[in-house]
Tab-separated table of C-alpha atoms and ligand atoms in Angstrom:
chain	number	residue	atom	x	y	z
A	1	MET	CA	-25.742	-9.018	6.485
A	2	GLY	CA	-22.060	-6.937	7.066
A	3	LYS	CA	-21.454	-3.542	6.214
A	4	ILE	CA	-18.775	-2.181	3.192
A	5	ILE	CA	-16.480	-0.304	4.008
A	6	ASP	CA	-16.279	2.699	1.943
A	7	GLY	CA	-12.561	3.076	0.913
A	8	ARG	CA	-13.346	6.108	-1.300
A	9	ALA	CA	-15.022	7.820	1.604
A	10	ALA	CA	-12.329	7.119	3.933
A	11	ALA	CA	-9.546	7.988	1.878
A	12	ALA	CA	-11.636	11.620	1.156
A	13	GLU	CA	-11.783	11.929	4.940
A	14	VAL	CA	-7.739	11.445	5.101
A	15	CYS	CA	-7.511	13.453	2.461
A	16	ILE	CA	-9.029	16.694	3.743
A	17	GLU	CA	-5.953	16.376	6.683
A	18	ILE	CA	-3.388	16.103	4.119
A	19	LYS	CA	-4.181	18.884	2.161
A	20	ALA	CA	-4.329	21.201	5.014
A	21	ARG	CA	-0.556	19.783	5.742
A	22	VAL	CA	0.570	20.478	2.326
A	23	GLN	CA	-0.565	24.068	2.517
A	24	ALA	CA	0.953	24.544	5.906
A	25	VAL	CA	4.410	23.387	4.221
A	26	CYS	CA	3.535	25.346	1.003
A	27	ASP	CA	2.898	28.553	3.702
A	28	LYS	CA	6.499	27.838	4.646
A	29	GLY	CA	7.644	28.079	1.252
A	30	VAL	CA	8.387	24.580	0.082
A	31	GLN	CA	5.845	22.739	-2.184
A	32	PRO	CA	5.870	18.830	-1.389
A	33	CYS	CA	6.900	16.923	-4.647
A	34	LEU	CA	6.767	13.517	-5.450
A	35	ALA	CA	8.830	11.685	-8.250
A	36	VAL	CA	7.126	9.055	-10.345
A	37	VAL	CA	8.864	6.471	-12.403
A	38	LEU	CA	7.082	4.164	-14.521
A	39	VAL	CA	9.431	1.963	-16.986
A	40	GLY	CA	7.678	0.179	-19.479
A	41	ASP	CA	4.189	0.283	-20.489
A	42	ASN	CA	2.340	-2.296	-18.306
A	43	PRO	CA	-1.336	-1.066	-18.472
A	44	ALA	CA	-2.279	-1.422	-14.901
A	45	SER	CA	1.259	0.216	-13.700
A	46	LYS	CA	0.476	3.052	-15.864
A	47	ALA	CA	-3.317	2.986	-14.590
A	48	TYR	CA	-1.778	3.276	-11.040
A	49	VAL	CA	0.838	5.785	-11.653
A	50	GLY	CA	-1.938	8.259	-13.237
A	51	MET	CA	-4.384	7.914	-9.963
A	52	LYS	CA	-1.390	8.697	-7.782
A	53	GLU	CA	-0.594	11.932	-10.064
A	54	LYS	CA	-4.307	12.929	-10.154
A	55	LYS	CA	-4.524	12.541	-6.462
A	56	ALA	CA	-1.121	14.443	-5.914
A	57	ALA	CA	-2.515	17.559	-8.296
A	58	GLU	CA	-5.864	17.377	-6.303
A	59	LEU	CA	-4.234	18.123	-3.004
A	60	GLY	CA	-1.714	20.591	-4.176
A	61	ILE	CA	1.677	17.932	-4.439
A	62	LYS	CA	4.051	18.625	-6.968
A	63	THR	CA	4.823	15.340	-9.165
A	64	VAL	CA	7.814	15.058	-11.561
A	65	GLY	CA	6.886	11.956	-13.941
A	66	HIS	CA	9.938	10.011	-15.393
A	67	LYS	CA	8.148	6.989	-18.487
A	68	LEU	CA	10.931	5.285	-19.315
A	69	PRO	CA	10.776	2.441	-22.084
A	70	ALA	CA	11.015	-1.055	-20.942
A	71	GLU	CA	14.785	-1.372	-22.515
A	72	THR	CA	15.878	0.891	-19.594
A	73	THR	CA	19.063	-0.671	-17.967
A	74	GLU	CA	19.367	-1.248	-14.301
A	75	GLU	CA	22.137	0.842	-14.337
A	76	ASP	CA	20.420	3.903	-16.119
A	77	LEU	CA	17.294	3.542	-13.335
A	78	ILE	CA	19.604	3.906	-10.529
A	79	ALA	CA	21.585	6.578	-12.017
A	80	LEU	CA	18.330	8.746	-12.187
A	81	VAL	CA	17.078	7.531	-8.755
A	82	LYS	CA	20.763	8.873	-7.719
A	83	GLN	CA	19.942	11.901	-9.527
A	84	MET	CA	16.881	12.573	-7.625
A	85	ASN	CA	18.331	11.727	-4.429
A	86	ASP	CA	20.506	14.599	-4.333
A	87	ASP	CA	17.791	17.125	-5.828
A	88	PRO	CA	16.375	19.063	-2.964
A	89	SER	CA	13.116	19.888	-4.667
A	90	ILE	CA	12.084	16.279	-4.742
A	91	HIS	CA	10.690	15.100	-1.277
A	92	GLY	CA	9.354	11.450	-2.470
A	93	ILE	CA	10.694	8.948	-5.076
A	94	LEU	CA	7.916	6.150	-6.121
A	95	VAL	CA	9.511	3.574	-8.857
A	96	GLN	CA	6.177	1.437	-10.005
A	97	LEU	CA	6.666	-2.197	-9.473
A	98	PRO	CA	6.645	-4.715	-11.228
A	99	LEU	CA	10.068	-3.608	-13.196
A	100	PRO	CA	10.769	-5.134	-16.030
A	101	LYS	CA	12.314	-8.515	-15.421
A	102	HIS	CA	15.927	-7.350	-16.338
A	103	ILE	CA	15.830	-5.108	-13.609
A	104	SER	CA	16.242	-6.253	-9.864
A	105	GLU	CA	13.865	-4.439	-7.740
A	106	ASP	CA	15.994	-5.005	-4.772
A	107	ASN	CA	18.994	-3.278	-6.438
A	108	VAL	CA	16.895	-0.208	-7.258
A	109	LEU	CA	15.076	-0.045	-3.942
A	110	LEU	CA	18.270	-0.299	-2.298
A	111	ASN	CA	19.387	3.114	-3.871
A	112	ILE	CA	16.393	5.045	-3.154
A	113	SER	CA	17.370	7.322	-0.181
A	114	ALA	CA	15.252	5.953	3.036
A	115	ALA	CA	14.383	9.654	3.871
A	116	LYS	CA	12.989	9.892	0.347
A	117	ASP	CA	10.790	6.263	0.109
A	118	VAL	CA	7.563	7.256	0.518
A	119	ASP	CA	6.335	3.903	-0.328
A	120	GLY	CA	8.774	2.027	2.711
A	121	LEU	CA	9.975	-0.343	0.679
A	122	HIS	CA	13.625	0.346	1.496
A	123	PRO	CA	15.464	-2.160	3.683
A	124	GLU	CA	16.186	0.657	6.186
A	125	ASN	CA	12.451	1.647	6.637
A	126	ALA	CA	11.620	-1.985	6.730
A	127	GLY	CA	13.878	-2.367	9.410
A	128	MET	CA	12.706	0.344	11.085
A	129	LEU	CA	9.000	-1.064	11.178
A	130	LEU	CA	10.475	-4.305	12.258
A	131	THR	CA	11.783	-2.746	15.772
A	132	GLY	CA	9.225	-0.469	16.332
A	133	ARG	CA	11.023	2.579	15.251
A	134	GLU	CA	9.814	5.819	13.233
A	135	GLY	CA	10.174	5.396	8.839
A	136	PHE	CA	8.062	5.313	6.481
A	137	ILE	CA	5.462	2.711	6.410
A	138	PRO	CA	4.591	0.785	3.178
A	139	CYS	CA	1.382	2.545	1.548
A	140	THR	CA	-1.068	-0.617	1.241
A	141	PRO	CA	-0.661	-1.933	4.802
A	142	LYS	CA	-0.981	1.264	6.472
A	143	GLY	CA	-3.880	1.829	4.608
A	144	CYS	CA	-5.413	-1.708	5.565
A	145	VAL	CA	-4.937	-0.824	9.555
A	146	LYS	CA	-6.562	2.925	8.773
A	147	LEU	CA	-9.839	0.721	6.987
A	148	VAL	CA	-10.139	-1.756	10.070
A	149	GLU	CA	-10.090	1.428	12.331
A	150	SER	CA	-12.470	3.039	10.595
A	151	THR	CA	-14.952	0.527	11.222
A	152	GLY	CA	-14.392	1.335	15.011
A	153	THR	CA	-13.324	-2.096	15.627
A	154	GLU	CA	-10.617	-2.421	18.529
A	155	ILE	CA	-7.405	-4.049	17.422
A	156	SER	CA	-5.711	-5.265	20.615
A	157	GLY	CA	-5.924	-8.600	21.082
A	158	LYS	CA	-7.952	-9.658	18.519
A	159	ASN	CA	-6.883	-12.604	16.069
A	160	CYS	CA	-5.517	-11.060	12.684
A	161	VAL	CA	-4.815	-13.322	9.854
A	162	VAL	CA	-2.829	-11.931	6.934
A	163	ILE	CA	-3.075	-14.387	4.087
A	164	GLY	CA	0.013	-13.382	1.943
A	165	ARG	CA	3.554	-12.664	2.421
A	166	SER	CA	5.207	-9.901	0.152
A	167	ASN	CA	7.390	-6.682	1.480
A	168	ILE	CA	4.551	-4.720	-0.062
A	169	VAL	CA	1.511	-5.833	1.512
A	170	GLY	CA	2.119	-8.935	3.944
A	171	LYS	CA	4.803	-8.953	5.824
A	172	PRO	CA	4.589	-5.428	6.654
A	173	ALA	CA	0.625	-5.705	7.359
A	174	ALA	CA	1.495	-8.637	10.238
A	175	LEU	CA	4.037	-6.198	11.824
A	176	LEU	CA	1.915	-3.238	11.599
A	177	MET	CA	-1.069	-5.422	13.458
A	178	LEU	CA	1.046	-6.982	15.484
A	179	ALA	CA	2.341	-3.439	16.889
A	180	LYS	CA	-1.389	-2.863	17.657
A	181	ASN	CA	-1.615	-5.653	19.906
A	182	ALA	CA	-3.613	-8.335	17.606
A	183	THR	CA	-2.135	-11.802	17.784
A	184	VAL	CA	-1.270	-12.148	14.232
A	185	THR	CA	-0.914	-15.351	12.324
A	186	MET	CA	0.451	-15.204	8.507
A	187	CYS	CA	-0.768	-17.423	5.750
A	188	HIS	CA	0.539	-17.819	2.509
A	189	SER	CA	0.653	-20.374	-0.414
A	190	ARG	CA	2.471	-23.226	1.450
A	191	THR	CA	-0.099	-22.935	4.243
A	192	LYS	CA	-1.946	-26.349	4.564
A	193	ASN	CA	-6.000	-25.752	5.543
A	194	LEU	CA	-5.740	-22.449	5.340
A	195	ALA	CA	-9.377	-22.287	6.357
A	196	GLU	CA	-8.630	-23.382	9.504
A	197	TYR	CA	-6.671	-20.787	10.473
A	198	THR	CA	-8.888	-17.905	8.600
A	199	ARG	CA	-11.696	-19.252	10.583
A	200	ASN	CA	-10.062	-18.032	13.453
A	201	ALA	CA	-9.689	-14.340	12.136
A	202	ASP	CA	-11.311	-11.362	13.965
A	203	ILE	CA	-9.612	-9.333	11.335
A	204	LEU	CA	-8.644	-11.001	8.013
A	205	ILE	CA	-6.352	-9.235	5.389
A	206	SER	CA	-6.065	-11.215	2.200
A	207	ALA	CA	-3.265	-9.875	-0.022
A	208	VAL	CA	-2.742	-12.635	-2.640
A	209	GLY	CA	-4.143	-12.221	-6.095
A	210	VAL	CA	-6.211	-15.223	-6.546
A	211	PRO	CA	-10.175	-14.744	-6.883
A	212	ASN	CA	-12.296	-16.547	-4.742
A	213	LEU	CA	-9.473	-17.805	-2.361
A	214	VAL	CA	-11.625	-16.838	0.475
A	215	THR	CA	-15.280	-17.820	0.385
A	216	ALA	CA	-17.781	-17.389	3.136
A	217	ASP	CA	-17.490	-20.702	5.105
A	218	MET	CA	-13.781	-19.590	5.768
A	219	ILE	CA	-14.927	-16.522	7.590
A	220	LYS	CA	-15.696	-15.920	11.199
A	221	PRO	CA	-19.285	-14.327	11.676
A	222	GLY	CA	-18.681	-10.643	12.447
A	223	ALA	CA	-14.992	-10.507	11.478
A	224	VAL	CA	-13.625	-7.368	9.693
A	225	VAL	CA	-12.116	-8.633	6.588
A	226	ILE	CA	-9.937	-6.328	4.214
A	227	ASP	CA	-9.179	-7.682	0.686
A	228	VAL	CA	-6.030	-6.032	-1.061
A	229	ALA	CA	-6.358	-7.911	-4.197
A	230	GLN	CA	-7.089	-6.764	-7.094
A	231	CYS	CA	-7.203	-9.214	-10.270
A	232	ARG	CA	-9.058	-8.669	-13.907
A	233	VAL	CA	-11.479	-11.588	-14.151
A	234	ASP	CA	-13.929	-11.461	-17.521
A	235	GLY	CA	-13.193	-8.013	-17.463
A	236	ALA	CA	-13.951	-6.915	-14.188
A	237	TRP	CA	-11.984	-6.357	-10.936
A	238	ARG	CA	-11.996	-8.820	-8.284
A	239	GLY	CA	-10.346	-9.395	-5.070
A	240	ASP	CA	-9.435	-12.770	-3.388
A	241	VAL	CA	-12.733	-12.414	-1.490
A	242	ASP	CA	-15.627	-14.180	-2.822
A	243	PHE	CA	-17.479	-10.533	-1.892
A	244	GLU	CA	-21.283	-11.264	-2.250
A	245	SER	CA	-21.628	-14.285	-0.132
A	246	ALA	CA	-18.397	-12.882	2.321
A	247	LEU	CA	-20.746	-9.722	3.545
A	248	GLU	CA	-23.707	-12.194	4.555
A	249	VAL	CA	-20.818	-13.241	7.287
A	250	ALA	CA	-18.400	-10.458	7.804
A	251	SER	CA	-19.459	-7.659	9.609
A	252	HIS	CA	-17.499	-5.051	8.074
A	253	ILE	CA	-15.657	-5.806	4.246
A	254	THR	CA	-13.942	-3.772	1.419
A	255	PRO	CA	-15.147	-3.991	-1.736
A	256	VAL	CA	-13.005	-3.948	-4.880
A	257	PRO	CA	-12.822	-1.368	-6.616
A	258	GLY	CA	-13.082	1.356	-4.030
A	259	GLY	CA	-11.882	-0.662	-1.021
A	260	VAL	CA	-8.085	-0.680	-0.275
A	261	GLY	CA	-6.604	1.287	-3.197
A	262	PRO	CA	-8.203	4.682	-2.546
A	263	MET	CA	-6.608	4.450	1.153
A	264	THR	CA	-3.276	3.443	-0.470
A	265	ILE	CA	-3.046	6.555	-2.816
A	266	ALA	CA	-3.863	8.610	0.086
A	267	MET	CA	-1.445	6.942	2.578
A	268	LEU	CA	1.279	7.793	-0.318
A	269	MET	CA	0.317	11.356	-0.177
A	270	GLU	CA	0.620	11.607	3.593
A	271	ASN	CA	4.195	10.158	3.483
A	272	THR	CA	5.142	12.554	0.645
A	273	VAL	CA	4.003	15.301	2.928
A	274	GLU	CA	5.720	13.627	5.642
A	275	ALA	CA	8.520	13.368	3.940
A	276	ALA	CA	8.619	17.389	3.032
A	277	GLU	CA	7.771	18.186	6.406
A	278	LYS	CA	10.855	16.453	7.698
A	279	THR	CA	12.893	18.780	5.356
A	280	LEU	CA	11.450	21.825	7.006
A	281	ALA	CA	11.956	20.232	10.996
B	1	LIG	N1	2.968	-1.702	-7.586
B	1	LIG	C1	2.036	-2.198	-6.727
B	1	LIG	N2	1.351	-1.436	-5.643
B	1	LIG	C2	3.067	-0.711	-5.384
B	1	LIG	C3	3.025	-0.117	-4.765
B	1	LIG	O1	2.546	0.490	-3.254
B	1	LIG	N3	4.118	0.686	-4.430
B	1	LIG	C4	5.153	0.765	-5.941
B	1	LIG	N4	6.100	1.135	-6.241
B	1	LIG	N5	4.513	-0.193	-7.087
B	1	LIG	C5	3.579	-0.641	-6.597
């Protein structure tokens, strides 16, 4: 029987340090400030934004919320982003994704100042990660690494399989694990015989959004399993992994909810305080 990785507890521990860093920045006369932009009324996005704002308030980070109608034009959204880029009281800018279909996410992300891109989604920050330079790291994969490390598992030399190749999670997760000297395999929707790869994974990170994609027979005994997905099934939250059966095989596994989600929010707070610290340096 494996252990359940308590993401809420791990995030709470990380947040103690973040709160101290926020206080230190405030003591120098600057309150870290995160701008949060929500376009439209996607219920999941609304809930995520609410959780981010609540955690920021708990840690002493100011938030400036912009709730825009679904009909907002790309031009208007980019104008708002540019205005926030130029506002020295704002340290981090988060535009909640997904955006309505008529708005190009790529264009919007490209217009966020890389220095305020606490989501780590600007191509400049993605390039910094790719080339091993310092930049903002996307919150979810950064949190995944923290959760693996919270188990005491040594990453170097391990086989890590990442399922999913998104810019937000899969690709940066693979790069982060590579930077920690894991041997990384990326799988995705066109991968043939997924189980052949996953059965070899000492660390398995799944970020797809297909409930029960990963079943117990696909998991190497003793593996660390990080389930990034959050799917609504019959009114309950489910990840990609069949949690109950996987718990019998894995050494450690994240639950959904209460696994990756809280750590993702903590990493957003960490990136925001880092952005504020950099303005003082
Ligand atoms: N939607 C789902 N995950 C994320 C995230 O990490 N950042 C933003 N901006 N939107 C998201």
